[in-house]
Short mmCIF file of C-alpha atoms in Angstrom, two decimals:
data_model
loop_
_atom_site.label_atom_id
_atom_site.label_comp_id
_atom_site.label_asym_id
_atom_site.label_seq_id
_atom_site.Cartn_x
_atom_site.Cartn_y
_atom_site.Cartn_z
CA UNK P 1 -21.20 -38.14 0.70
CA UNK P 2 -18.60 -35.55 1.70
CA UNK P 3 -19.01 -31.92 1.23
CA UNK P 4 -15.36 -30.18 0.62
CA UNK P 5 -14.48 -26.72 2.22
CA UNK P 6 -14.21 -24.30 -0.05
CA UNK P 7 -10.30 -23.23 -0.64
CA UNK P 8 -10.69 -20.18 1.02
CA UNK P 9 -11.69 -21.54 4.45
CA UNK P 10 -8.89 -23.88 4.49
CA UNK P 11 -6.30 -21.41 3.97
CA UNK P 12 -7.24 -19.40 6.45
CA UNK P 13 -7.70 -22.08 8.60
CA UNK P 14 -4.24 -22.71 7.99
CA UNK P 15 -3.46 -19.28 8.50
CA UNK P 16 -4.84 -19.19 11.89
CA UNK P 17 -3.38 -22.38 12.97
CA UNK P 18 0.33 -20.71 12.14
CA UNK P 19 -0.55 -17.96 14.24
CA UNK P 20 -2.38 -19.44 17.26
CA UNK P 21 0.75 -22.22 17.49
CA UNK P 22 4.01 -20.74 16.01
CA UNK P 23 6.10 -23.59 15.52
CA UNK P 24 3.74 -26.38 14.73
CA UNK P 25 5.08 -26.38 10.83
CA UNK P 26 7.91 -24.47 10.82
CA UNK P 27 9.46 -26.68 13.95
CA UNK P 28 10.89 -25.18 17.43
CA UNK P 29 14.25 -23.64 17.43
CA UNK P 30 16.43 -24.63 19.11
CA UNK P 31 15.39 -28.37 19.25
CA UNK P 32 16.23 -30.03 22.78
CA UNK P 33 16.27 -33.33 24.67
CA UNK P 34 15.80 -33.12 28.55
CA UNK P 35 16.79 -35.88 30.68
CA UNK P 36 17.61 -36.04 34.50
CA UNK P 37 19.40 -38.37 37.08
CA UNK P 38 19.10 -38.41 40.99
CA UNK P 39 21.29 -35.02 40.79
CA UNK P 40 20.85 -33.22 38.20
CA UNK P 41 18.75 -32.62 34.77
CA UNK P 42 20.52 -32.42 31.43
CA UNK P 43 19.74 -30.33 28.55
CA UNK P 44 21.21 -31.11 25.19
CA UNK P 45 20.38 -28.28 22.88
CA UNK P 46 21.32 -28.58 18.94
CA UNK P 47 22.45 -24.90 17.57
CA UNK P 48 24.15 -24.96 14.21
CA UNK P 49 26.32 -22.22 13.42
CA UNK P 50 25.50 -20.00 16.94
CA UNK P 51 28.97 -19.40 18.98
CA UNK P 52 28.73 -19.42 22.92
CA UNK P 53 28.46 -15.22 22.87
CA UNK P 54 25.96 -15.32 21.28
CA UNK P 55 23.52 -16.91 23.89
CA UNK P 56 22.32 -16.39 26.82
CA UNK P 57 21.03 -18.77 29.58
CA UNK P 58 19.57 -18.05 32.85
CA UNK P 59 18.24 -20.31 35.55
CA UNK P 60 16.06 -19.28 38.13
CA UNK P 61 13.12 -21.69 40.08
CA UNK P 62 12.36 -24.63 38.29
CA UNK P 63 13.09 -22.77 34.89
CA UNK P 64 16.01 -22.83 32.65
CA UNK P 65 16.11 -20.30 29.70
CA UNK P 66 17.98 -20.16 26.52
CA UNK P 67 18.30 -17.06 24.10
CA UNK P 68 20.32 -15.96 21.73
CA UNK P 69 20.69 -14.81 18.26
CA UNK P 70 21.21 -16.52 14.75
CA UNK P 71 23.40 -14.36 12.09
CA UNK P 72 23.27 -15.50 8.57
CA UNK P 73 25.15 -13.57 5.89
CA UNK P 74 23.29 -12.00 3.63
CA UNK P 75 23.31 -13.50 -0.13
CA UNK P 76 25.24 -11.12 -2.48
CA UNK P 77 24.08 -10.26 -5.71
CA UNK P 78 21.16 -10.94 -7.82
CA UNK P 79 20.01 -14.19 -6.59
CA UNK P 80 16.81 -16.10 -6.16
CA UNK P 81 15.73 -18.92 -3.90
CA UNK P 82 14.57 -22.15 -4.36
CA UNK P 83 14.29 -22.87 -0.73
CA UNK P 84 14.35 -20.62 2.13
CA UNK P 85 14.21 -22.61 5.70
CA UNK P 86 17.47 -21.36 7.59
CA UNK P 87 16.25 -18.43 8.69
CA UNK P 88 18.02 -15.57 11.20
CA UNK P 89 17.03 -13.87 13.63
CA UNK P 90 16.41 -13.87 17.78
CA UNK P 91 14.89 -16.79 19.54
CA UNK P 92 14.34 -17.75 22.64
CA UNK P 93 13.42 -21.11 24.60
CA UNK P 94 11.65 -21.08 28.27
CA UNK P 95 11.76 -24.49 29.38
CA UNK P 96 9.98 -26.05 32.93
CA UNK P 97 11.56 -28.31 34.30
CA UNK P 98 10.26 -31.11 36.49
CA UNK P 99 11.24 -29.92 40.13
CA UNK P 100 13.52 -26.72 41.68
CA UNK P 101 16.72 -25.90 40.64
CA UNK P 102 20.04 -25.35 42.38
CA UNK P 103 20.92 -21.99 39.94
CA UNK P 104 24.61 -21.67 41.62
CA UNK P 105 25.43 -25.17 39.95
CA UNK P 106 24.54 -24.96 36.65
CA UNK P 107 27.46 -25.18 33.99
CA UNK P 108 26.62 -24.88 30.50
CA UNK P 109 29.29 -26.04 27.05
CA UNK P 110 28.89 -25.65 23.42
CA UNK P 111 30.64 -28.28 21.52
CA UNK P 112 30.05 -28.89 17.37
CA UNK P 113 26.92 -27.03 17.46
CA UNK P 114 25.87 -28.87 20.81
CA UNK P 115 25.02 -26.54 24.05
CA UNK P 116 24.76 -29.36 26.91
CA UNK P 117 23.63 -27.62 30.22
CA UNK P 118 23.89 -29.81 33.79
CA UNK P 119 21.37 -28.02 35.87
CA UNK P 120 21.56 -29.34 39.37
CA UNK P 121 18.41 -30.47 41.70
CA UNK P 122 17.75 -28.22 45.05
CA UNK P 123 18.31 -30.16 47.77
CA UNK P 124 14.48 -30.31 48.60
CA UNK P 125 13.73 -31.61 44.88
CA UNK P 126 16.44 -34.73 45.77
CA UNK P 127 15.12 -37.83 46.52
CA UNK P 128 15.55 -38.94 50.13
CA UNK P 129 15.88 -42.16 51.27
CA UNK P 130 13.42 -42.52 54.69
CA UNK P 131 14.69 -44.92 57.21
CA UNK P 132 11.84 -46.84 58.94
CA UNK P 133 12.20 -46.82 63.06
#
């Protein structure tokens, strides 16, 4: 036989799990695919609505960053929502990537909502072919 939590430990139980992983059911913003070559790695970020000054990417080590800001008008007048999930506001994305970075190289776009970013490999992170003597 099972026994059944009470409601009031599953809610906070919930509660806690919200706050211990941010993002595990409201999703990660900005959602991102990383990929990589023999050169380079790619990043293919989607943001909606966000124009290029309004982010702000740094790479530095093996990390690439991405911040930026959200604006939403405000609704006018006397209205009520039935759903509420685009939300405004700052956010900001520290991502690791596999090996070190060549930070001089990088060149980012923003294209139909799309930021792709071409972050070049350091030399030392470059495969190298070993000849055998």
């Amino acid at each position: 036989r099972h026994t059944r939590l009470p409601t009031r430990s599953r809610g906070l139980g919930d509660v806690y799990k919200r706050q211990a992983l941010p993002g595990l059911n409201a999703g990660v913003f900005p959602t991102i695919n990383l990929t990589e070559d023999k050169e380079s790695y790619y990043l293919r970020a989607e943001l909606p609505g966000i124009s290029a000054g309004d982010l702000d990417i740094q790479a530095t080590g093996n990390k690439l960053s991405v911040s930026g800001e959200r604006k939403i008008p405000a609704e006018k007048g006397d209205i009520r929502y039935h759903r509420r999930e685009r939300e405004a506001g700052k956010f900001s994305r520290v991502i690791n990537l596999p090996g070190d970075i060549d930070p001089e190289g990088v060149k980012a776009s923003l294209a139909d909502g799309i930021l792709a970013v071409r972050v070049p490999k350091a030399e030392k992170a470059k495969p190298r072919k070993i000849t055998i003597a």
